[in-house]
CSV table of C-alpha atoms and ligand atoms in Angstrom, one decimal:
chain,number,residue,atom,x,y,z
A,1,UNK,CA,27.1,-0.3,2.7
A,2,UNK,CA,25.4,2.7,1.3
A,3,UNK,CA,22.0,3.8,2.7
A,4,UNK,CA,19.7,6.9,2.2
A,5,UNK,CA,20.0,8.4,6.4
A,6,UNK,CA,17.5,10.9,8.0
A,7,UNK,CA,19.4,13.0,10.4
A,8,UNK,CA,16.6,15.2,11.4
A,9,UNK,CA,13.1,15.7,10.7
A,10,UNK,CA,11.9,18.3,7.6
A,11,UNK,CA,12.0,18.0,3.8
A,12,UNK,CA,12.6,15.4,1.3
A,13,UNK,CA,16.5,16.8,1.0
A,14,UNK,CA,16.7,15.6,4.8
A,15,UNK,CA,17.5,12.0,3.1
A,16,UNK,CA,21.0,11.5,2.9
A,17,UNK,CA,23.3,9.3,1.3
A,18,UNK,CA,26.1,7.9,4.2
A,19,UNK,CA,28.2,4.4,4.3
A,20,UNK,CA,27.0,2.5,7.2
A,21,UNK,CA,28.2,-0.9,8.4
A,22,UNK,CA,26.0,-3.6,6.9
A,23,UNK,CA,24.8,-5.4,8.8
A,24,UNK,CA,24.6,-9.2,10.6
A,25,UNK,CA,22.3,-11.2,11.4
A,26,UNK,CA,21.4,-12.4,14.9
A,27,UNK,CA,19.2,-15.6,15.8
A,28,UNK,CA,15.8,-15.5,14.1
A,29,UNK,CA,17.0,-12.7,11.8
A,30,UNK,CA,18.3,-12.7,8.1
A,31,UNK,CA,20.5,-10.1,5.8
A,32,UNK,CA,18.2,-9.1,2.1
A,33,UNK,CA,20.0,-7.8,-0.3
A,34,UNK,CA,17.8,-5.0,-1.6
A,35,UNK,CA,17.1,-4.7,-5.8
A,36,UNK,CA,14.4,-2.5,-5.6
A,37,UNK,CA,12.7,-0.6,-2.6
A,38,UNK,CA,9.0,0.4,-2.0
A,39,UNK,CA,8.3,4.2,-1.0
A,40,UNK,CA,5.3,4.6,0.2
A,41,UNK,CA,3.1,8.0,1.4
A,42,UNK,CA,3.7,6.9,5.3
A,43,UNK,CA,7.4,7.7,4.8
A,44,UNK,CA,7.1,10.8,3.8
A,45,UNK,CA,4.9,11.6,7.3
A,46,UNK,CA,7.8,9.6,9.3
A,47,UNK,CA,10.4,12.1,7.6
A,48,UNK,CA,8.2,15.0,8.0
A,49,UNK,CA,8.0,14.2,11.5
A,50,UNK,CA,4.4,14.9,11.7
A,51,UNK,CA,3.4,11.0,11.9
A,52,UNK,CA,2.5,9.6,14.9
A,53,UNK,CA,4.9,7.1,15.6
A,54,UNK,CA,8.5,8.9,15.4
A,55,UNK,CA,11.9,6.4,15.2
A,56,UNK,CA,15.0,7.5,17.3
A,57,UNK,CA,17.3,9.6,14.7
A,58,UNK,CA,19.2,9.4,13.0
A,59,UNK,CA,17.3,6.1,11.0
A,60,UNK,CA,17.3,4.2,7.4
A,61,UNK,CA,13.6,4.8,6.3
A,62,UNK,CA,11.9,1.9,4.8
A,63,UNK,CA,9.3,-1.7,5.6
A,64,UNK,CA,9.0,-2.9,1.8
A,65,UNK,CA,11.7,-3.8,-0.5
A,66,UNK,CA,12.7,-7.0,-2.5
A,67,UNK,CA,15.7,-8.5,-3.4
A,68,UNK,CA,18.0,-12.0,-2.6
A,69,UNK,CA,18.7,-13.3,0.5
A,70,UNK,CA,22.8,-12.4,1.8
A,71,UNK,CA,23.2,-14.1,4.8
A,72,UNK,CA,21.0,-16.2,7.4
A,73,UNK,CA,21.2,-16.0,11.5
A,74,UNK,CA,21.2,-19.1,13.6
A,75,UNK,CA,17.8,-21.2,13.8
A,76,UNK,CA,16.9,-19.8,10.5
A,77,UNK,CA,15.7,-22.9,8.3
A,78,UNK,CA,12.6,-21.5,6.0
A,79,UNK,CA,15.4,-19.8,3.8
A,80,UNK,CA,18.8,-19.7,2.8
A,81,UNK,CA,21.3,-17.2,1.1
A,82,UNK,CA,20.4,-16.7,-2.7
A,83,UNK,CA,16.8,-17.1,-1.9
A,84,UNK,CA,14.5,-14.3,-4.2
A,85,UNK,CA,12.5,-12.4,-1.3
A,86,UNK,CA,10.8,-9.7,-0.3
A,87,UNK,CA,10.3,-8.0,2.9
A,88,UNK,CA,7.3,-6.4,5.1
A,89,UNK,CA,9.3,-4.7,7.3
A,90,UNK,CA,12.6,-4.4,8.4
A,91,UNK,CA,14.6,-4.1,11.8
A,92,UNK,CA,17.6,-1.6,10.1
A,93,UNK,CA,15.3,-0.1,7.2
A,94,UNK,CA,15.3,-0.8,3.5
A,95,UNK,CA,16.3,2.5,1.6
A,96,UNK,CA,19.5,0.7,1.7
A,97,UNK,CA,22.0,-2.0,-0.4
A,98,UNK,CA,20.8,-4.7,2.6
A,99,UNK,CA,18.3,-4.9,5.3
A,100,UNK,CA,18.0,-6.9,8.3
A,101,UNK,CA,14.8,-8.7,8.7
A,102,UNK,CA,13.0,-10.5,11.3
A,103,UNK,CA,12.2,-14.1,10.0
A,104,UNK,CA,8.5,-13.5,9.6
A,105,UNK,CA,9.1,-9.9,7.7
A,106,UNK,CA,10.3,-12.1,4.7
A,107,UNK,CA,8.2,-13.9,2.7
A,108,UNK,CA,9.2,-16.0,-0.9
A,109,UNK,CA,9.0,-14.2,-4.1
A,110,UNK,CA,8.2,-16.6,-6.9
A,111,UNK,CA,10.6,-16.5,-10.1
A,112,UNK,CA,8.0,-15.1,-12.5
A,113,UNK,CA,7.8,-11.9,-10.3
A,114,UNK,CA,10.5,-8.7,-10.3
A,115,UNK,CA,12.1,-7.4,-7.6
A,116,UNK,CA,10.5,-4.4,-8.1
A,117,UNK,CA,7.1,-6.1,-7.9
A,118,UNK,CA,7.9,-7.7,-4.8
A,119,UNK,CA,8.7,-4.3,-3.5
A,120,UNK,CA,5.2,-3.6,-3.8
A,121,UNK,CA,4.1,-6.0,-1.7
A,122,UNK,CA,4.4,-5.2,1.9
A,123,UNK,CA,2.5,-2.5,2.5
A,124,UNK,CA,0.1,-1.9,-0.2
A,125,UNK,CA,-1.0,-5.0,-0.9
A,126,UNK,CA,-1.1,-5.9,2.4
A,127,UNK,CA,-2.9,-3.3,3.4
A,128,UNK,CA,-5.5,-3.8,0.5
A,129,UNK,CA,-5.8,-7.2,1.8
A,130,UNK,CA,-6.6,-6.5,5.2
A,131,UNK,CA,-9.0,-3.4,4.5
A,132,UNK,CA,-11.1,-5.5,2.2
A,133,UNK,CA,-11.2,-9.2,3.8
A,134,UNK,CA,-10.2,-8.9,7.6
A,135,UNK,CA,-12.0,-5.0,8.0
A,136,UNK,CA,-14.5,-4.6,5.3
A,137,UNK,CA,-15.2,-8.6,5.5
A,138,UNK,CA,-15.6,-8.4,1.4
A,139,UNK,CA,-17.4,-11.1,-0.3
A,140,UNK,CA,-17.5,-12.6,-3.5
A,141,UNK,CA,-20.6,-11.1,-5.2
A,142,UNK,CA,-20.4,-7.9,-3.7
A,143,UNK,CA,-19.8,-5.0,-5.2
A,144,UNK,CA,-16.8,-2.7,-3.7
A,145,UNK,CA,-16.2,0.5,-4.8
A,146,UNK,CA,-12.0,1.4,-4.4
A,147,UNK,CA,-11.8,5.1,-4.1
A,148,UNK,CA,-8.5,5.8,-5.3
A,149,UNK,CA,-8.1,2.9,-7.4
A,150,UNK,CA,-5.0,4.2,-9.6
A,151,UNK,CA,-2.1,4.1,-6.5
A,152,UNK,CA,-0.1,1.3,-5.0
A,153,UNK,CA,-3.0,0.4,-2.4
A,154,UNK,CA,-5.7,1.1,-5.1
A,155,UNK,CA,-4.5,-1.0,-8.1
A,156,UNK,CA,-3.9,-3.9,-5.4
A,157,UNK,CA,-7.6,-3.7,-3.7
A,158,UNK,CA,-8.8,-3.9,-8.0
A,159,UNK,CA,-6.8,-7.3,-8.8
A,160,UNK,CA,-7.3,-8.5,-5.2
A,161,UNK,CA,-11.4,-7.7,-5.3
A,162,UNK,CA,-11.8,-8.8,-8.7
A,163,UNK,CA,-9.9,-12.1,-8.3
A,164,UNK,CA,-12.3,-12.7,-5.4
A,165,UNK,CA,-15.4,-12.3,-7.5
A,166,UNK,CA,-16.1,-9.2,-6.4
A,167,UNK,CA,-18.0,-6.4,-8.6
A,168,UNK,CA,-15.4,-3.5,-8.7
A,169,UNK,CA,-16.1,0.0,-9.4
A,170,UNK,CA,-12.7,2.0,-9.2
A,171,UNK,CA,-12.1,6.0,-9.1
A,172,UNK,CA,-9.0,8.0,-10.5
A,173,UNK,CA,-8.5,11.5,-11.2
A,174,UNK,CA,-6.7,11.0,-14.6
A,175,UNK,CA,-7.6,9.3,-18.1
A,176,UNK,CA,-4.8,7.5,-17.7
A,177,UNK,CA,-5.5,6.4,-14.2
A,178,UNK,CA,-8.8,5.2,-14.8
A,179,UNK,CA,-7.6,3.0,-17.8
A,180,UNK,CA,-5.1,1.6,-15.5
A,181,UNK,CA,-7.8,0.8,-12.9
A,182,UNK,CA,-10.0,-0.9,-15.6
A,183,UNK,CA,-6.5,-2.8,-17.2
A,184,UNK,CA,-6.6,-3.8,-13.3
A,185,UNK,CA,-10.0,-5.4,-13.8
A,186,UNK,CA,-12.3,-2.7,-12.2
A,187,UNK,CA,-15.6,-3.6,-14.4
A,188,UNK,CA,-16.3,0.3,-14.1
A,189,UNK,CA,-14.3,3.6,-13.9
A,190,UNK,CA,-15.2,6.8,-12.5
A,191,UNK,CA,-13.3,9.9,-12.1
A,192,UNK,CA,-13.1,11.2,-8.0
A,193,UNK,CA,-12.6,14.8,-9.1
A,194,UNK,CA,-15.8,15.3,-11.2
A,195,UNK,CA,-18.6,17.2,-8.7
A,196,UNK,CA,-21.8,14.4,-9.8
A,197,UNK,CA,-19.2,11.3,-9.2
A,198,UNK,CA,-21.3,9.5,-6.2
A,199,UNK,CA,-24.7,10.5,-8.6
A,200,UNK,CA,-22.9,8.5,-11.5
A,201,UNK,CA,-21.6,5.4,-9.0
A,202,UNK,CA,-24.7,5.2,-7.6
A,203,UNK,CA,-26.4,4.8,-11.1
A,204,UNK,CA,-23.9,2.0,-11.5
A,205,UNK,CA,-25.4,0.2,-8.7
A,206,UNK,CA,-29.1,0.7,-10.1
A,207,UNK,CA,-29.6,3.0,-6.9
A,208,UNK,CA,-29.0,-0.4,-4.7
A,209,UNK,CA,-25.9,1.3,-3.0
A,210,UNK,CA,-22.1,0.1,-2.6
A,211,UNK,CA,-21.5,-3.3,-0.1
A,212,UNK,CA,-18.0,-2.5,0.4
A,213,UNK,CA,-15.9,0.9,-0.2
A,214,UNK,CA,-11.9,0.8,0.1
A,215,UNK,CA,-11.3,4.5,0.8
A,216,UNK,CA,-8.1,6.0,0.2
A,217,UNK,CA,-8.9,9.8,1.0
A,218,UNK,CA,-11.4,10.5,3.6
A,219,UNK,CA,-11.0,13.5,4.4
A,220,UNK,CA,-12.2,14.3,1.3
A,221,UNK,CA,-14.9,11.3,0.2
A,222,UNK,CA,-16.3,10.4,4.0
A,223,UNK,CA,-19.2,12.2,4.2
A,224,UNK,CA,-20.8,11.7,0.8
A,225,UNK,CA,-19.6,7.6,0.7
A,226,UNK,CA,-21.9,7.2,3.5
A,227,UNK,CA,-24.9,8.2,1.3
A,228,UNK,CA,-23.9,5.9,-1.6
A,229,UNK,CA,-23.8,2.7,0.7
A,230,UNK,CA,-26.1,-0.5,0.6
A,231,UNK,CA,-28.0,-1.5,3.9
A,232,UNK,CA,-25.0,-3.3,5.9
A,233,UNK,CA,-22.5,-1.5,4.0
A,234,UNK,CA,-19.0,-1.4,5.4
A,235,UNK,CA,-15.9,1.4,4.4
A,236,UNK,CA,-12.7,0.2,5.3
A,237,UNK,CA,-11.0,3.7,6.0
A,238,UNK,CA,-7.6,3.5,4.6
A,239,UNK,CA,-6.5,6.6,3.7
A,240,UNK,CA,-7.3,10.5,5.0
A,241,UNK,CA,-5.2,13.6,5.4
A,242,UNK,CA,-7.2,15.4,8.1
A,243,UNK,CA,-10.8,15.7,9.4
A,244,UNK,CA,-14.1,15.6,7.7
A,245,UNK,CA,-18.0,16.5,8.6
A,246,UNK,CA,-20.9,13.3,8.5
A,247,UNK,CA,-23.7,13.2,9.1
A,248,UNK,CA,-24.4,10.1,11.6
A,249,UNK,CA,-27.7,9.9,10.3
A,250,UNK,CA,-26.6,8.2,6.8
A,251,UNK,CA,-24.7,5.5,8.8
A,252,UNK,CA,-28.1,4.6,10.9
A,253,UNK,CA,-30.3,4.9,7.5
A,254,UNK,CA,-28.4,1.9,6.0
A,255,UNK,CA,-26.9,0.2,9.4
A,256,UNK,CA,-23.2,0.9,8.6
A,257,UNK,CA,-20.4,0.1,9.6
A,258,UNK,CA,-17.0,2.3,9.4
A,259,UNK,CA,-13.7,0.5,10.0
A,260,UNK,CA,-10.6,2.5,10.2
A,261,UNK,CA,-7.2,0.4,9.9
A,262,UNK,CA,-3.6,0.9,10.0
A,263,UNK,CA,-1.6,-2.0,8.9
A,264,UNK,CA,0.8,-2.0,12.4
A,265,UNK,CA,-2.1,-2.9,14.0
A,266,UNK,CA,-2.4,-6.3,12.0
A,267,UNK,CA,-2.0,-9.3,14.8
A,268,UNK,CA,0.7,-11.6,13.5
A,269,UNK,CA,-1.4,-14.4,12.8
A,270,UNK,CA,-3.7,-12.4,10.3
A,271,UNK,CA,-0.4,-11.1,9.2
A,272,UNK,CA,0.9,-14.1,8.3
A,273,UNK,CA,-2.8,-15.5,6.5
A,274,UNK,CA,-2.1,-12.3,4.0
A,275,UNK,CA,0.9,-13.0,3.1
A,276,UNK,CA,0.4,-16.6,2.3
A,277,UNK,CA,-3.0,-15.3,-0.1
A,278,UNK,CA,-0.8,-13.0,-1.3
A,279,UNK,CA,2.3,-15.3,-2.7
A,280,UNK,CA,-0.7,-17.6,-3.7
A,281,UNK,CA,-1.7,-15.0,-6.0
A,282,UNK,CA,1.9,-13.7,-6.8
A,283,UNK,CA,2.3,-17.3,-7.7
A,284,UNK,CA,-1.1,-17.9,-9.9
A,285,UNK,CA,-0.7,-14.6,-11.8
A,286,UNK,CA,-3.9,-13.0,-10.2
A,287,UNK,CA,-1.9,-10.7,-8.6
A,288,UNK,CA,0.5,-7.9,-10.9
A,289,UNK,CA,1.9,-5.5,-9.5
A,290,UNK,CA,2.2,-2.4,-11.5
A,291,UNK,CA,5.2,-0.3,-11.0
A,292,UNK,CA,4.3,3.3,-11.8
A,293,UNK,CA,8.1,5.2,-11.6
A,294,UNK,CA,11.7,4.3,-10.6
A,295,UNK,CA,14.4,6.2,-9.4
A,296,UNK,CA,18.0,5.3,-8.3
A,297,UNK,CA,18.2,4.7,-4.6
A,298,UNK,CA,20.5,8.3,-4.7
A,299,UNK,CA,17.1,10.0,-5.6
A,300,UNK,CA,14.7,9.1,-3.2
A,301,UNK,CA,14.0,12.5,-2.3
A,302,UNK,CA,12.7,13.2,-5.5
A,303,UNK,CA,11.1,9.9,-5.1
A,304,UNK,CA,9.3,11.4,-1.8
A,305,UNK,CA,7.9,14.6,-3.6
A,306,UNK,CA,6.5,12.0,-6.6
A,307,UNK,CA,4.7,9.7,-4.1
A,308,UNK,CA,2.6,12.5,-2.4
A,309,UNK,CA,2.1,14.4,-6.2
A,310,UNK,CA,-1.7,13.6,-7.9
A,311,UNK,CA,-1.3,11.3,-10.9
A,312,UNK,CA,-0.5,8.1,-9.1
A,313,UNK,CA,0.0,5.4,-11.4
A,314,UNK,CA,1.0,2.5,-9.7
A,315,UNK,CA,3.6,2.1,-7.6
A,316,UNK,CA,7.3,4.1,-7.1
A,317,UNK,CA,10.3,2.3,-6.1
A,318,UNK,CA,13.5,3.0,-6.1
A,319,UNK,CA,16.6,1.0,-7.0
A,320,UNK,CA,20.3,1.0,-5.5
A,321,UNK,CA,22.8,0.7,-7.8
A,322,UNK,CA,20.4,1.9,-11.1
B,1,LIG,P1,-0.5,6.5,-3.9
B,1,LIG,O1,0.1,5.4,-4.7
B,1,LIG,O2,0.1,7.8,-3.9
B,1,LIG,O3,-2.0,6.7,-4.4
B,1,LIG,C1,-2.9,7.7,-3.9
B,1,LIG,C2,-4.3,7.4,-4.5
B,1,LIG,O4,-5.2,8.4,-3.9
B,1,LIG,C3,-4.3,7.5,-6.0
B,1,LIG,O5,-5.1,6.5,-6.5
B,1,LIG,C4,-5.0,8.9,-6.1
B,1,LIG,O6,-5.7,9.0,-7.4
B,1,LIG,C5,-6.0,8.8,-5.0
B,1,LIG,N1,-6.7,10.0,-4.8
B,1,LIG,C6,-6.3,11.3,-5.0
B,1,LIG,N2,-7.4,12.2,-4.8
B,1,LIG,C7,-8.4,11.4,-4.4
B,1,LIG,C8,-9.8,11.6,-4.1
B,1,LIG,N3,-10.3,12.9,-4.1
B,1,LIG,N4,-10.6,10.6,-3.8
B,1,LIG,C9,-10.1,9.3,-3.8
B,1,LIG,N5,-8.9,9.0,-4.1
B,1,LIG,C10,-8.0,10.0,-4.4
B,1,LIG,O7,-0.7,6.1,-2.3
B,1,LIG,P2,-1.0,4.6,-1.7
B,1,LIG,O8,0.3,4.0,-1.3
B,1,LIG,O9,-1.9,3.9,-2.6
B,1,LIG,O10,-1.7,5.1,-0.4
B,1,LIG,C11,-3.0,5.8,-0.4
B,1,LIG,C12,-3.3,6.3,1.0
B,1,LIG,O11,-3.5,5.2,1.9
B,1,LIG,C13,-2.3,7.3,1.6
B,1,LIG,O12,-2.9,8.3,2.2
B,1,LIG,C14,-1.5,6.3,2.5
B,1,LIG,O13,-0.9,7.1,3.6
B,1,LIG,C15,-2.6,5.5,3.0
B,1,LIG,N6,-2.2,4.2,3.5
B,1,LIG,C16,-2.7,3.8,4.7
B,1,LIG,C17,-2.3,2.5,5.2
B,1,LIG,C18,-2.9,2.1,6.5
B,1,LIG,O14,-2.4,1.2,7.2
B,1,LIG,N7,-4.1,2.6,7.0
B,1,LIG,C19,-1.4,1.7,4.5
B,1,LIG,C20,-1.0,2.1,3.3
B,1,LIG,C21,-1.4,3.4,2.8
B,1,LIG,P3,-5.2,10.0,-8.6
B,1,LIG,O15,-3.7,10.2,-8.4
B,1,LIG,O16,-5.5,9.3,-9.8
B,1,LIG,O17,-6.0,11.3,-8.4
């Protein structure tokens, strides 16, 4: 099969077409045929080599993808080959024409959903999911502010919050953006890159403060977010590209609480309660995935450099065989 290879760490161009053998599956394990493939930010860190966790090269990049079931491994009864799936994670990678997955990486896509939107589904709305229910503990009549509400996390955490009952303020740094948040369901719209946006969300809350904010750059946002919260106000930190000054004071003013996250962290049983919410709401049309760009599987270097440009609208996939 054909599958986009990283040889050795550097630049997007480091992703490689090769022919590898597909592969089988063992006990517990099944073979997806991929029909569309999520790329998300995290992969271009892995490829840079400047993430944390580093795989043993060379590897097959990719968790998220969607597509129909190939082949099933012994003991394997929840599905069987022709199945529409997608995937949250993968034991061979999915920037390829078939993954192998683990049983419980693979979760039903319902027929009223594309295989790109299922590709959409394992890590950012996941990740939205966990940051505002299991972290920020996000409740219906609450008002959430998602900062970066145009992306593939950010327009998830909108549907997801506002299907809960939520009051959602969103933030985007384009026109278009920001009437993509609101088509999302954010009630308001604010843009992150003018210099009086906490003044103006703030307003928006009557000067009561923010219950809940789903931050997606904190590096940038941290220290003002804090002054913008309600007493017991929570920020799920979900997103931040390097360090940032607070001012501890503004987290004992209000008695707040900050709760980092990264989704490998997520115990399997929590794992497994978001992904049943989440084909619940795949299923009941509360949850859309928007797809923001696609590129054929041959391009997803180009793919790489798009994902970490500003102007996120949605969600970038790419597609073998386009
Ligand atoms: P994405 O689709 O590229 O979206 C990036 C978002 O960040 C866009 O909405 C963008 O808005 C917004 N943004 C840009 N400047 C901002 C600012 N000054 N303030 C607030 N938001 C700003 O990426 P994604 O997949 O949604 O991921 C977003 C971030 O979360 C990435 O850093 C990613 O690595 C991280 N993440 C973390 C986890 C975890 O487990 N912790 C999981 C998934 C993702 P505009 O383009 O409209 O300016």
């Amino acid at each position: 099969m054909k599958a986009m290879r990283v040889q050795e760490f550097g630049d997007p161009e480091v992703l490689r077409l090769e022919e590898v053998p597909t592969p089988r599956p063992g006990a517990g394990q099944m073979v997806v045929q991929m029909r569309a493939i999520g790329v998300n930010p995290v992969e271009t860190y892995i490829r840079a080599g400047t993430y944390a966790l580093k795989p043993a090269l060379p590897y097959t990049p990719g968790n998220d993808g969607a597509g129909v079931v190939e082949q099933v491994g012994a003991d394997v009864n929840e599905f069987k080959p022709g199945d529409r799936v997608y995937t949250a994670g993968s034991l061979s990678g999915t920037y390829a024409e078939f993954a192998l997955c683990k049983t419980a990486q693979v979760h039903p896509l319902p027929a009223n959903v594309s295989f790109a939107q299922g590709a959409a589904m394992g890590t950012p709305y996941a990740t939205a999911y966990r940051g505002l229910f299991q972290r920020a503990d996000a409740k219906p009549g609450e008002t959430v502010l998602i900062h970066g509400a145009s992306g593939g996390v950010g327009t998830a955490a909108v549907q997801l919050a506002r299907a809960r009952g939520l009051r959602v303020l969103g933030t985007a740094g384009s026109d278009e953006g920001r009437k993509l948040a609101r088509e999302q369901g954010a009630h308001e719209v604010f843009d992150h890159r003018a210099p009086d946006q906490f003044e103006q969300i703030m307003k928006a809350t009557s000067g009561r403060g923010i219950d809940v904010i789903v931050e997606l750059l904190a590096n940038v946002n941290l220290g003002k977010d804090l002054t913008i919260l309600a007493k017991g106000g929570r920020v799920a930190i979900i997103g931040s590209r390097g360090r940032v000054e607070i001012d501890p004071r503004d987290t004992m003013q209000r008695d707040v609480d900050l709760r980092g996250m990264a989704l490998p962290n997520t115990p399997p049983e929590e794992l497994a309660s978001i992904h049943a919410a989440l084909v619940a709401g795949l299923e009941n049309g509360t949850l859309r995935p928007v797809i923001g760009k696609e590129f054929p599987l041959t391009e997803a270097a180009q793919a790489h450099r798009a994902v970490m440009e500003p102007g996120a609208l949605g969600k970038i996939v790419l597609v073998p065989n386009k």
